[in-house]
Amino acid sequence: MSTPYLEQLLTVLRFPSISTDPGHAGDVQANAEWLAAKLTEIGLGTKIYPTAGHPIVVARNAARPGRPTVLLYGHYDVQPVDPLEQWVSPPFEPRIKGGRIFARGSTDNKGQHMAHLCGITEMLSRHGDLPVNLIFLLEGEEEIGSPNLEPFLKQYQSELACDIVAISDTGMVGPGIPTFTYGLRGIACVEVTVHGPVIDLHSGIFGGSVANPNTMLARLVASVHDNEGRILIDGLYDAVRPLLDWERAAWAQLPDGAASTLELTGVPKLFGEPGFTDYERRWARPTAEVNGIGGGYQGKGSKTVIPQSAFAKFSFRLVPDQDPQDILAKVQAHFVKHCPDTVRLDVHMG
Amino acid sequence: MSTPYLEQLLTVLRFPSISTDPGHAGDVQANAEWLAAKLTEIGLGTKIYPTAGHPIVVARNAARPGRPTVLLYGHYDVQPVDPLEQWVSPPFEPRIKGGRIFARGSTDNKGQHMAHLCGITEMLSRHGDLPVNLIFLLEGEEEIGSPNLEPFLKQYQSELACDIVAISDTGMVGPGIPTFTYGLRGIACVEVTVHGPVIDLHSGIFGGSVANPNTMLARLVASVHDNEGRILIDGLYDAVRPLLDWERAAWAQLPDGAASTLELTGVPKLFGEPGFTDYERRWARPTAEVNGIGGGYQGKGSKTVIPQSAFAKFSFRLVPDQDPQDILAKVQAHFVKHCPDTVRLDVHMG
């Protein structure tokens, strides 16, 4: 990367643009203003749109008929930095080590949209225009769920009309492997709570005679997969669109995904749906994961309690043609069917 | 209860003798001194023994040869009162409602040893002596595991020699049913942790390809019982001494335990080992309970994490002839046998 572009990236990485923290609202705003100034400087028509939260920056070249209109999406806000003590170097003081830049937001998402900015700058400086009608949209609330993006898109629907939206809030398969992401799995979430006794019971006095919500919850969790990793919820795979031959062939040419997953995660052995490669399992197959489980006493040592209740938080990754509402209904039916009648079940969607 | 005895009990209940809280050490001491003064007043030789923690009060009549020596045990310390807002009346301001006294410690254990005190007082005032050689021992650390009782017993072993120890830190089957407890179940504790990836993973990026510790833990928990509540750990029932006919017959004459457990716990249906009554399950059969379970994100909403690890805290209630070390070894063997090789297992005893 040439020095001026590198300096631009480092400058952007120094903004502590943490969208969830009201104390950083000024930094988020300053980041937006820096971007707008730069986009103006390279010759794009640029505007900062205030929202109920953080601003949205939109830059565009002069639209010419007959060219496709491309909307490039990026976000300039970042996640909080806690726990700070686990950072090897300060999160907003970028460090370059071994050809890599270490800073909060460097890969999510400042690095990517600043790469777009470099490309646009080069193209404009060499050719005076781009081969497309460009709408470059940078928001500041992605890390908090983009609450103001949808109303913004609705309000400016006609101005933002385009032929294609390109998002690079994604990753690369590996260093030196340019990666084109053409889809992401969707998600549906469910929280399951098993209610037992009306108060926590002493396991010495009542143990053996009432169902323990922790145990009953564990059975429900265990009922979701078979021993090899297939999901056992009736109908869950019904709508799943099969992978196409060209997709499987293309992915088979990539470096060994299983080896890289083993190395990155440090697990003793991989686990997942038989008949699919690591990439296929991670990119193209639905999954059921328990993101959280809890019940009873979790402190040090032991406390002889049979808890009132226990819960598990599930998220289901969905693939093309799976409908979240349909999946959630099937998930609920599964838990209702498998929950013992010695406890009460509560299934909370979302 | 006659008014003077009632007043004595209410006085004792007003001491906030919370043994775990250093801020209440003076109250614990004051309670011990009140008891010692009362025991002296009714004619017993009484001494307060300081310990490394709270004092032990020992009172005795003059020993006469040819009589059995009975050691009566009680404890005058109480549990903390948090959460205070759930108390209907202040815990150390006893209230009498519907013939019952409501105060911290009223049933654990001040009510019981004050009943003993009434009986001894009456007997001494009427007959001038007791039919036995009495050693009345009241400790102040039961609620924190009696750390100084064992050294005390060892130090004064010969002075405390006796034919029988009577403990009434127990309960009654029901109002108006005098209850004789001749045994309590023992306990053995184990914490099981399942370790997966070296860091928490994003379930959208890695889900489907690595074993989720929450799921694997749930399988281990579910493997401990069959669907009807029998424990599936190999050999766990081997040493269990069968209930004797007279015991089963005696318990069968008690009011319906199942009905009372249903009412007290509010569970939709009882659950437990087939072939045994509610009392038998709760009083005379070994059990395996998960007192705590935890892994991953437990806060509000969802967080798409595959956690590094998940744990479950088990306690096993043991019955005569079961050896805790033997049981723990069998439990460990069970978990080692059932743990999938896609995660690492850690079994911590105690």
XYZ file of C-alpha atoms in Angstrom:
700
model
C 0.000 0.000 0.000
C 1.397 3.419 -0.914
C 2.213 5.691 1.995
C -0.642 8.231 1.521
C -3.251 5.437 1.426
C -1.709 3.758 4.442
C -1.802 7.065 6.336
C -5.476 7.479 5.427
C -6.285 4.018 6.803
C -4.317 4.613 10.007
C -6.090 7.957 10.475
C -9.486 6.299 10.178
C -8.463 3.506 12.566
C -7.594 6.104 15.218
C -11.239 7.275 15.539
C -12.721 5.434 18.551
C -16.051 5.225 16.726
C -17.808 2.905 19.186
C -21.452 3.212 18.208
C -22.965 1.656 21.314
C -21.274 4.043 23.738
C -22.910 7.514 24.001
C -19.577 8.816 25.317
C -18.110 8.182 21.860
C -20.885 9.858 19.844
C -18.512 12.748 19.049
C -15.879 10.325 17.757
C -18.433 8.579 15.533
C -19.486 11.976 14.151
C -15.843 13.002 13.606
C -15.174 9.775 11.706
C -18.187 10.456 9.460
C -16.983 13.999 8.804
C -13.469 12.826 7.937
C -14.899 10.328 5.441
C -17.190 12.947 3.898
C -14.305 15.397 3.511
C -12.138 12.741 1.841
C -14.940 11.640 -0.518
C -15.521 15.274 -1.476
C -11.789 15.808 -1.979
C -11.545 12.976 -4.527
C -14.390 14.446 -6.536
C -17.577 12.743 -5.352
C -20.765 14.555 -4.458
C -21.006 13.864 -0.754
C -23.549 14.439 1.970
C -23.788 13.575 5.646
C -27.325 12.571 6.602
C -28.089 12.911 10.309
C -30.312 10.169 11.723
C -31.944 9.586 15.102
C -28.589 7.952 15.961
C -25.286 8.180 14.121
C -24.966 9.792 10.677
C -24.985 8.086 7.282
C -22.504 9.298 4.662
C -23.504 9.020 0.997
C -21.146 9.885 -1.869
C -21.785 9.574 -5.608
C -20.363 10.419 -8.990
C -22.531 12.084 -11.633
C -24.983 9.458 -12.837
C -24.872 8.751 -16.564
C -27.594 6.829 -18.304
C -26.768 3.430 -19.729
C -24.350 2.443 -16.962
C -25.205 0.103 -14.123
C -25.683 1.728 -10.744
C -23.649 0.112 -7.989
C -24.264 0.767 -4.314
C -21.209 0.087 -2.186
C -22.026 -0.466 1.484
C -19.683 -0.083 4.438
C -19.828 0.871 8.116
C -17.396 3.045 9.992
C -18.526 2.229 13.544
C -16.761 -0.407 15.657
C -17.482 -2.765 18.557
C -16.555 -1.870 22.159
C -13.020 -2.791 23.184
C -13.661 -4.533 26.517
C -11.907 -6.392 27.997
C -9.181 -3.824 27.383
C -6.514 -5.820 29.242
C -6.646 -8.539 26.603
C -5.412 -6.155 23.905
C -1.715 -6.581 23.104
C -1.576 -2.986 21.822
C -4.039 -0.102 22.368
C -7.108 -0.640 20.130
C -7.115 2.849 18.649
C -3.338 3.141 18.174
C -2.772 1.039 15.050
C 0.404 -1.102 15.085
C 1.941 -2.724 12.003
C 3.509 -6.098 12.726
C 4.570 -8.683 10.132
C 2.711 -6.905 7.356
C -0.537 -6.816 9.308
C -2.290 -3.874 10.938
C -3.633 -4.400 14.449
C -6.391 -1.985 15.531
C -10.099 -2.092 16.416
C -12.127 -2.028 13.217
C -9.213 -2.860 10.917
C -11.063 -5.871 9.514
C -14.568 -4.842 10.575
C -15.108 -2.747 8.545
C -12.704 0.147 8.105
C -10.080 -1.851 6.191
C -12.628 -2.911 3.590
C -14.348 0.380 2.851
C -11.012 2.194 2.920
C -9.833 -0.303 0.246
C -12.874 0.709 -1.783
C -11.958 4.339 -1.215
C -8.397 3.699 -2.486
C -9.726 2.007 -5.611
C -12.212 4.776 -6.327
C -9.535 7.427 -5.739
C -7.114 5.720 -8.151
C -9.759 5.242 -10.803
C -10.932 8.842 -10.584
C -7.405 10.248 -10.651
C -6.446 8.169 -13.704
C -9.683 8.292 -15.714
C -11.666 11.196 -14.289
C -14.706 8.952 -13.860
C -15.804 5.444 -12.898
C -17.239 2.810 -15.254
C -20.433 2.741 -13.168
C -22.840 5.073 -11.465
C -21.627 4.837 -7.896
C -23.516 5.267 -4.657
C -21.097 4.827 -1.764
C -23.034 4.477 1.504
C -21.257 4.355 4.851
C -23.295 3.942 8.023
C -22.309 4.303 11.675
C -24.654 1.868 13.414
C -23.925 -1.588 12.011
C -22.523 -2.831 15.297
C -25.746 -1.942 17.106
C -28.084 -3.539 14.561
C -28.491 -0.602 12.133
C -31.667 0.760 13.768
C -31.770 3.865 11.565
C -30.723 2.341 8.253
C -34.074 0.852 7.263
C -36.036 4.115 7.781
C -33.287 5.918 5.860
C -33.466 3.462 2.949
C -37.245 3.824 2.831
C -37.086 7.622 2.929
C -34.517 7.849 0.111
C -35.604 4.789 -1.836
C -35.688 6.476 -5.231
C -32.354 8.251 -4.843
C -30.735 5.007 -3.745
C -32.198 2.861 -6.544
C -29.436 0.664 -7.957
C -28.732 -2.466 -9.969
C -26.444 -4.102 -7.489
C -25.429 -3.732 -3.870
C -21.874 -4.750 -2.977
C -21.080 -5.360 0.666
C -17.620 -6.219 1.834
C -18.345 -6.584 5.533
C -17.036 -10.126 5.082
C -13.735 -12.013 5.280
C -11.157 -13.748 3.155
C -10.662 -17.493 2.946
C -7.002 -16.931 3.727
C -4.150 -14.491 3.221
C -3.524 -13.881 -0.458
C -6.799 -15.468 -1.577
C -9.145 -12.855 -3.008
C -12.577 -13.920 -1.829
C -15.962 -13.244 -3.316
C -18.810 -13.788 -0.872
C -22.114 -14.234 -2.682
C -24.293 -15.180 0.259
C -24.468 -15.361 4.034
C -26.504 -17.695 6.209
C -29.556 -16.191 7.896
C -30.538 -16.666 11.503
C -33.507 -17.536 13.701
C -33.258 -17.474 17.488
C -35.213 -19.253 20.192
C -34.896 -19.320 23.963
C -36.218 -22.395 25.734
C -36.960 -22.340 29.452
C -37.914 -25.351 31.518
C -39.826 -24.523 34.708
C -39.916 -26.975 37.597
C -40.688 -26.268 41.249
C -42.110 -22.889 42.264
C -39.038 -22.213 44.402
C -35.494 -23.546 44.433
C -35.566 -26.813 46.382
C -32.978 -28.451 48.656
C -31.678 -31.463 46.758
C -31.200 -33.374 50.007
C -34.838 -32.998 50.961
C -36.565 -33.269 47.575
C -33.940 -34.902 45.348
C -35.204 -38.094 43.771
C -38.840 -37.063 43.771
C -39.166 -34.107 41.395
C -37.771 -33.555 37.911
C -34.665 -31.359 37.915
C -35.047 -28.550 35.333
C -31.292 -28.725 34.566
C -31.618 -32.400 33.660
C -34.818 -31.927 31.670
C -33.276 -29.005 29.772
C -30.205 -31.105 28.998
C -32.473 -33.763 27.486
C -34.137 -31.171 25.269
C -30.757 -29.828 24.138
C -29.488 -33.351 23.497
C -32.613 -34.131 21.444
C -31.750 -31.545 18.789
C -28.902 -33.440 17.084
C -28.045 -37.057 16.451
C -24.646 -38.339 17.535
C -23.116 -37.410 14.188
C -24.389 -33.832 14.107
C -27.532 -34.037 11.970
C -30.397 -31.870 13.209
C -33.320 -34.014 14.357
C -36.061 -31.375 14.168
C -38.823 -32.686 11.919
C -38.846 -30.927 8.560
C -35.894 -28.658 9.240
C -34.072 -29.744 6.087
C -37.235 -29.813 3.919
C -36.737 -26.495 2.153
C -32.930 -26.549 2.056
C -31.754 -25.852 -1.484
C -29.084 -28.374 -2.495
C -25.616 -27.076 -3.246
C -24.954 -26.766 -6.957
C -22.203 -28.780 -8.604
C -20.213 -25.674 -9.566
C -20.315 -24.442 -5.977
C -19.030 -27.689 -4.537
C -16.385 -27.884 -7.253
C -15.249 -24.293 -6.657
C -15.045 -24.747 -2.900
C -13.170 -28.029 -3.323
C -10.376 -26.068 -4.984
C -9.816 -23.907 -1.903
C -7.124 -24.719 0.654
C -8.208 -27.425 3.117
C -10.950 -25.856 5.229
C -10.945 -28.651 7.803
C -7.245 -28.189 8.527
C -7.654 -24.443 8.911
C -10.715 -24.815 11.175
C -8.830 -27.298 13.357
C -5.896 -24.906 13.633
C -7.977 -21.768 14.230
C -10.253 -23.326 16.860
C -7.864 -25.708 18.606
C -10.571 -28.347 19.035
C -9.371 -31.952 19.370
C -11.449 -33.110 16.386
C -13.985 -31.588 14.019
C -17.665 -32.427 14.347
C -20.540 -31.910 11.976
C -23.067 -33.190 9.505
C -21.722 -36.218 7.618
C -21.404 -35.967 3.835
C -20.301 -32.351 3.740
C -16.891 -30.672 3.759
C -15.915 -28.148 6.389
C -16.695 -25.228 4.041
C -20.026 -26.738 3.084
C -20.990 -27.228 6.737
C -19.988 -23.690 7.665
C -21.202 -21.855 4.574
C -24.099 -23.758 3.104
C -25.782 -26.009 5.662
C -28.298 -25.057 8.327
C -27.078 -25.413 11.915
C -28.517 -25.472 15.406
C -26.253 -24.066 18.091
C -26.787 -23.525 21.804
C -25.233 -20.124 22.377
C -26.012 -20.157 26.072
C -27.211 -22.550 28.727
C -27.849 -21.866 32.378
C -29.632 -23.082 35.469
C -29.115 -23.371 39.202
C -25.978 -22.554 41.140
C -22.985 -21.463 39.061
C -20.677 -20.019 41.727
C -17.679 -21.616 43.381
C -17.987 -24.952 45.134
C -21.329 -26.623 45.513
C -24.831 -25.616 46.577
C -27.371 -28.383 46.862
C -30.196 -26.816 44.940
C -32.789 -28.121 42.506
C -33.455 -24.908 40.603
C -36.820 -23.438 39.708
C -35.862 -23.306 36.050
C -33.139 -23.691 33.441
C -32.780 -22.182 29.985
C -30.991 -22.607 26.682
C -30.521 -19.970 23.976
C -30.560 -21.470 20.489
C -29.651 -19.886 17.193
C -30.366 -21.596 13.903
C -28.351 -20.658 10.826
C -30.552 -20.771 7.759
C -29.772 -21.271 4.075
C -31.641 -20.320 0.886
C -35.359 -21.213 0.818
C -35.561 -21.784 4.576
C -38.159 -19.466 6.060
C -37.351 -18.282 9.600
C -41.004 -18.356 10.723
C -41.452 -21.866 9.383
C -38.242 -23.031 11.075
C -39.214 -21.442 14.388
C -42.596 -23.191 14.266
C -40.871 -26.529 13.656
C -38.406 -25.879 16.458
C -41.230 -25.073 18.851
C -43.109 -28.226 17.831
C -39.948 -30.249 18.481
C -39.520 -28.902 22.002
C -43.212 -29.288 22.833
C -43.050 -32.901 21.632
C -39.871 -33.742 23.558
C -40.493 -31.875 26.812
C -41.380 -34.246 29.667
C -44.693 -33.551 31.414
C -42.912 -33.276 34.767
C -41.856 -29.697 33.948
C -43.422 -26.704 32.210
C -42.004 -25.447 28.927
C -41.663 -21.872 27.732
C -40.451 -21.250 24.170
C -39.611 -17.634 23.419
C -38.970 -16.658 19.810
C -36.346 -14.135 18.807
C -46.116 -23.157 75.308
C -46.119 -21.374 78.649
C -45.388 -17.676 78.533
C -41.906 -17.779 80.123
C -40.710 -20.446 77.661
C -42.207 -18.549 74.739
C -40.412 -15.403 75.894
C -37.126 -17.336 76.078
C -37.549 -18.574 72.516
C -38.463 -15.113 71.203
C -35.412 -13.653 72.978
C -33.113 -16.182 71.314
C -34.717 -15.574 67.903
C -33.928 -11.855 68.213
C -30.145 -12.478 68.158
C -28.993 -11.910 64.547
C -26.448 -14.701 64.962
C -25.361 -14.935 61.314
C -22.178 -16.961 61.497
C -20.871 -16.206 58.005
C -20.922 -12.422 58.455
C -17.996 -11.008 60.488
C -20.173 -7.958 61.200
C -22.421 -10.191 63.316
C -19.654 -11.891 65.339
C -20.731 -9.900 68.407
C -24.318 -11.082 68.011
C -23.187 -14.704 67.739
C -21.118 -14.257 70.915
C -24.049 -12.591 72.699
C -26.339 -15.479 71.749
C -23.791 -17.974 73.151
C -23.545 -15.991 76.386
C -27.327 -15.825 76.772
C -27.564 -19.602 76.327
C -24.738 -20.225 78.825
C -26.385 -17.951 81.400
C -29.714 -19.741 80.987
C -28.131 -23.208 81.224
C -26.303 -22.144 84.377
C -29.517 -20.685 85.810
C -31.404 -23.988 85.479
C -28.638 -25.798 87.331
C -26.269 -27.200 84.735
C -22.487 -26.852 84.856
C -21.857 -24.661 81.850
C -18.820 -23.426 79.983
C -18.275 -21.321 76.857
C -15.331 -22.646 74.821
C -13.792 -20.076 72.485
C -12.676 -21.489 69.104
C -10.821 -20.019 66.133
C -14.305 -18.918 65.037
C -17.510 -18.768 67.061
C -17.791 -20.241 70.574
C -19.122 -23.646 71.567
C -21.358 -23.862 74.666
C -21.275 -27.083 76.696
C -23.587 -27.719 79.676
C -23.868 -30.861 81.783
C -25.456 -32.276 84.906
C -23.366 -34.169 87.430
C -22.477 -37.495 85.861
C -23.592 -40.537 87.823
C -22.293 -44.010 87.077
C -24.726 -46.571 85.692
C -26.712 -44.085 83.643
C -26.372 -43.673 79.872
C -24.615 -40.519 78.761
C -26.549 -38.571 76.138
C -24.996 -35.799 74.070
C -27.611 -33.396 72.765
C -26.388 -31.372 69.775
C -27.753 -28.034 68.552
C -26.516 -24.910 66.802
C -27.443 -21.356 67.593
C -26.081 -19.688 64.418
C -28.322 -18.895 61.438
C -28.083 -18.387 57.671
C -27.851 -14.913 56.124
C -31.175 -13.221 55.427
C -30.672 -12.017 51.838
C -32.715 -11.250 49.836
C -34.217 -9.173 52.635
C -37.060 -7.820 50.479
C -38.568 -11.304 50.232
C -39.216 -11.441 53.974
C -42.819 -10.740 54.893
C -41.729 -9.635 58.382
C -38.245 -8.644 59.650
C -36.164 -11.836 60.151
C -35.028 -10.970 63.676
C -38.365 -9.592 64.909
C -40.335 -12.803 65.556
C -44.036 -12.675 64.610
C -46.673 -15.164 65.738
C -49.324 -15.886 63.126
C -51.818 -18.750 63.155
C -49.962 -20.537 65.921
C -46.638 -20.412 64.076
C -43.575 -18.320 64.822
C -41.900 -16.602 61.854
C -38.257 -15.603 62.365
C -34.810 -16.533 61.002
C -33.604 -19.653 62.776
C -36.975 -20.575 64.251
C -36.834 -24.022 62.625
C -33.107 -24.134 62.024
C -32.127 -24.663 64.777
C -33.167 -22.388 67.633
C -36.693 -23.811 67.945
C -35.340 -27.323 68.396
C -32.622 -26.745 70.959
C -34.831 -24.342 72.868
C -37.418 -27.157 73.027
C -34.701 -29.333 74.527
C -33.920 -26.532 76.947
C -37.594 -26.340 78.015
C -37.721 -30.081 78.587
C -34.510 -30.108 80.613
C -35.695 -27.125 82.650
C -39.010 -28.814 83.464
C -37.361 -32.095 84.354
C -34.814 -30.445 86.607
C -37.388 -28.240 88.355
C -39.690 -31.218 89.019
C -37.168 -33.947 89.831
C -33.916 -32.126 90.604
C -32.052 -34.282 88.129
C -32.305 -35.977 84.750
C -32.563 -39.732 84.106
C -29.360 -39.593 82.096
C -25.906 -38.056 82.202
C -26.396 -35.091 79.904
C -23.896 -33.269 77.718
C -25.681 -30.423 75.947
C -23.467 -29.042 73.167
C -24.460 -25.941 71.198
C -22.200 -24.719 68.412
C -22.223 -21.448 66.446
C -20.800 -22.499 63.071
C -23.122 -25.134 61.635
C -24.255 -22.861 58.821
C -20.677 -22.387 57.649
C -19.734 -26.071 57.730
C -18.643 -26.380 61.388
C -14.931 -25.755 60.687
C -13.982 -25.681 64.384
C -16.197 -28.473 65.640
C -14.015 -31.396 64.579
C -10.825 -30.037 66.226
C -12.908 -29.291 69.340
C -14.330 -32.823 69.454
C -10.841 -34.271 69.072
C -9.392 -32.046 71.791
C -12.146 -32.908 74.304
C -12.799 -36.438 73.160
C -12.669 -38.022 76.623
C -14.838 -35.360 78.312
C -17.400 -35.717 75.529
C -17.509 -39.533 75.538
C -21.143 -40.641 75.432
C -23.455 -43.529 74.626
C -25.689 -41.694 72.204
C -25.725 -38.435 70.290
C -29.130 -36.914 69.629
C -29.400 -34.282 66.932
C -32.602 -32.465 66.192
C -31.380 -30.288 63.364
C -34.032 -32.038 61.282
C -37.698 -31.601 60.422
C -41.108 -33.039 61.048
C -43.112 -35.037 58.545
C -46.015 -32.690 59.143
C -47.662 -30.534 61.801
C -48.666 -32.626 64.785
C -46.615 -35.664 63.729
C -43.726 -36.236 66.136
C -40.863 -37.359 63.915
C -37.863 -39.468 64.731
C -35.057 -39.134 62.167
C -32.649 -42.059 62.397
C -30.492 -41.334 59.357
C -29.682 -38.748 56.720
C -28.384 -39.291 53.182
C -24.722 -38.514 52.565
C -23.321 -36.566 49.649
C -20.605 -36.682 47.003
C -20.031 -33.788 44.596
C -18.500 -33.602 41.125
C -18.064 -30.755 38.664
C -17.815 -31.698 35.007
C -16.411 -29.263 32.455
C -16.392 -29.792 28.715
C -13.736 -27.810 26.841
C -14.117 -27.084 23.140
C -12.433 -24.346 21.120
C -9.566 -22.352 22.622
C -11.604 -19.151 22.322
C -15.304 -18.384 22.030
C -16.222 -18.781 18.352
C -18.763 -16.945 16.181
C -21.544 -19.440 15.491
C -22.143 -17.913 12.057
C -18.554 -18.512 11.000
C -17.790 -21.844 12.678
C -21.239 -23.257 13.472
C -21.729 -26.679 11.921
C -18.080 -27.648 11.967
C -17.017 -27.896 15.616
C -18.692 -29.547 18.572
C -20.537 -27.069 20.770
C -19.541 -27.568 24.451
C -23.090 -26.664 25.560
C -24.497 -29.470 23.413
C -21.858 -31.992 24.439
C -22.379 -31.140 28.111
C -26.126 -31.576 27.684
C -25.505 -35.080 26.314
C -23.397 -35.958 29.325
C -26.057 -34.651 31.702
C -28.770 -36.517 29.808
C -26.717 -39.728 29.981
C -26.941 -39.889 33.784
C -30.602 -40.997 34.068
C -32.983 -43.062 32.026
C -36.327 -41.567 31.054
C -37.957 -42.865 34.224
C -35.363 -41.507 36.626
C -33.068 -44.482 37.280
C -29.382 -43.585 37.483
C -27.444 -45.126 34.594
C -23.958 -44.958 36.109
C -22.497 -48.451 36.104
C -22.395 -49.953 39.586
C -23.946 -46.977 41.367
C -26.641 -49.121 42.993
C -24.282 -52.051 43.754
C -23.707 -51.320 47.441
C -27.123 -49.845 48.194
C -28.572 -51.533 51.265
C -32.189 -52.565 50.634
C -34.899 -50.973 52.728
C -36.102 -53.243 55.521
C -39.689 -54.389 55.667
C -40.369 -52.603 58.930
C -39.074 -49.336 57.462
C -41.271 -49.526 54.378
C -44.224 -50.513 56.537
C -43.648 -47.655 58.988
C -43.291 -45.081 56.229
C -46.372 -46.386 54.466
C -48.389 -45.387 57.516
C -47.413 -41.731 57.191
C -49.622 -39.182 55.445
C -49.269 -39.329 51.641
C -45.764 -38.043 50.863
C -46.417 -37.696 47.137
C -49.383 -35.385 47.734
C -47.388 -33.245 50.128
C -44.365 -33.050 47.777
C -46.647 -32.019 44.903
C -48.222 -29.318 47.025
C -44.956 -28.025 48.509
C -43.048 -27.901 45.220
C -45.799 -26.925 42.792
C -44.407 -29.194 40.066
C -46.904 -30.420 37.452
C -46.115 -34.083 38.170
C -43.705 -36.035 40.353
C -40.714 -37.772 38.803
C -38.413 -40.420 40.185
C -37.171 -43.955 40.381
C -39.994 -46.430 39.682
C -40.905 -48.919 42.397
C -40.433 -46.550 45.323
C -42.754 -44.217 47.176
C -42.080 -40.522 47.486
C -40.641 -40.941 50.993
C -38.472 -43.856 49.879
C -37.101 -41.856 46.938
C -36.361 -38.834 49.099
C -35.141 -40.585 52.251
C -33.623 -43.891 51.255
C -32.547 -43.961 47.627
C -29.388 -42.544 46.054
C -29.915 -39.639 43.678
C -27.973 -37.705 41.050
C -28.879 -34.040 40.754
C -27.446 -31.279 38.592
C -27.314 -28.353 40.999
C -25.905 -26.002 38.389
C -25.306 -25.863 34.673
C -23.746 -23.094 32.655
C -22.041 -22.251 29.384
C -21.898 -19.449 26.819
C -23.986 -16.298 26.771
C -26.596 -15.982 29.521
C -27.512 -12.291 29.278
C -30.541 -10.697 27.630
C -31.322 -11.376 23.994
C -28.960 -13.408 21.865
C -25.221 -13.534 21.209
C -24.065 -15.896 18.513
C -21.281 -17.618 20.360
C -19.985 -21.169 20.495
C -18.427 -21.084 23.963
C -15.003 -22.348 24.946
C -16.496 -24.533 27.636
C -19.587 -25.505 29.603
C -19.958 -27.065 33.043
C -22.365 -28.957 35.258
C -22.231 -29.312 39.037
C -23.499 -32.664 40.228
C -24.297 -33.825 43.725
C -25.021 -37.443 44.527
C -27.029 -38.342 47.613
C -25.752 -41.550 49.129
C -27.371 -44.167 51.328
C -25.933 -46.741 53.769
C -23.032 -48.829 52.427
C -22.336 -46.498 49.505
C -18.760 -45.225 49.706
C -18.304 -41.674 48.395
C -14.864 -42.407 46.893
C -16.173 -45.490 45.134
C -19.172 -43.558 43.787
C -17.001 -40.686 42.578
C -14.741 -43.134 40.724
C -17.774 -44.691 39.037
C -19.141 -41.267 38.137
C -15.829 -40.249 36.604
C -15.653 -43.489 34.612
C -19.173 -42.814 33.331
C -18.315 -39.341 32.073
C -15.031 -40.474 30.529
C -16.903 -43.247 28.727
C -19.693 -40.982 27.473
C -17.727 -37.859 26.555
C -17.376 -37.435 22.781
C -13.797 -37.148 21.482
C -14.612 -33.821 19.838
C -14.225 -32.029 23.175
C -11.932 -32.324 26.193
C -13.311 -33.436 29.552
C -12.368 -32.228 32.995
C -13.883 -33.968 36.033
C -13.296 -32.197 39.330
C -14.184 -34.029 42.528
C -15.675 -32.315 45.537
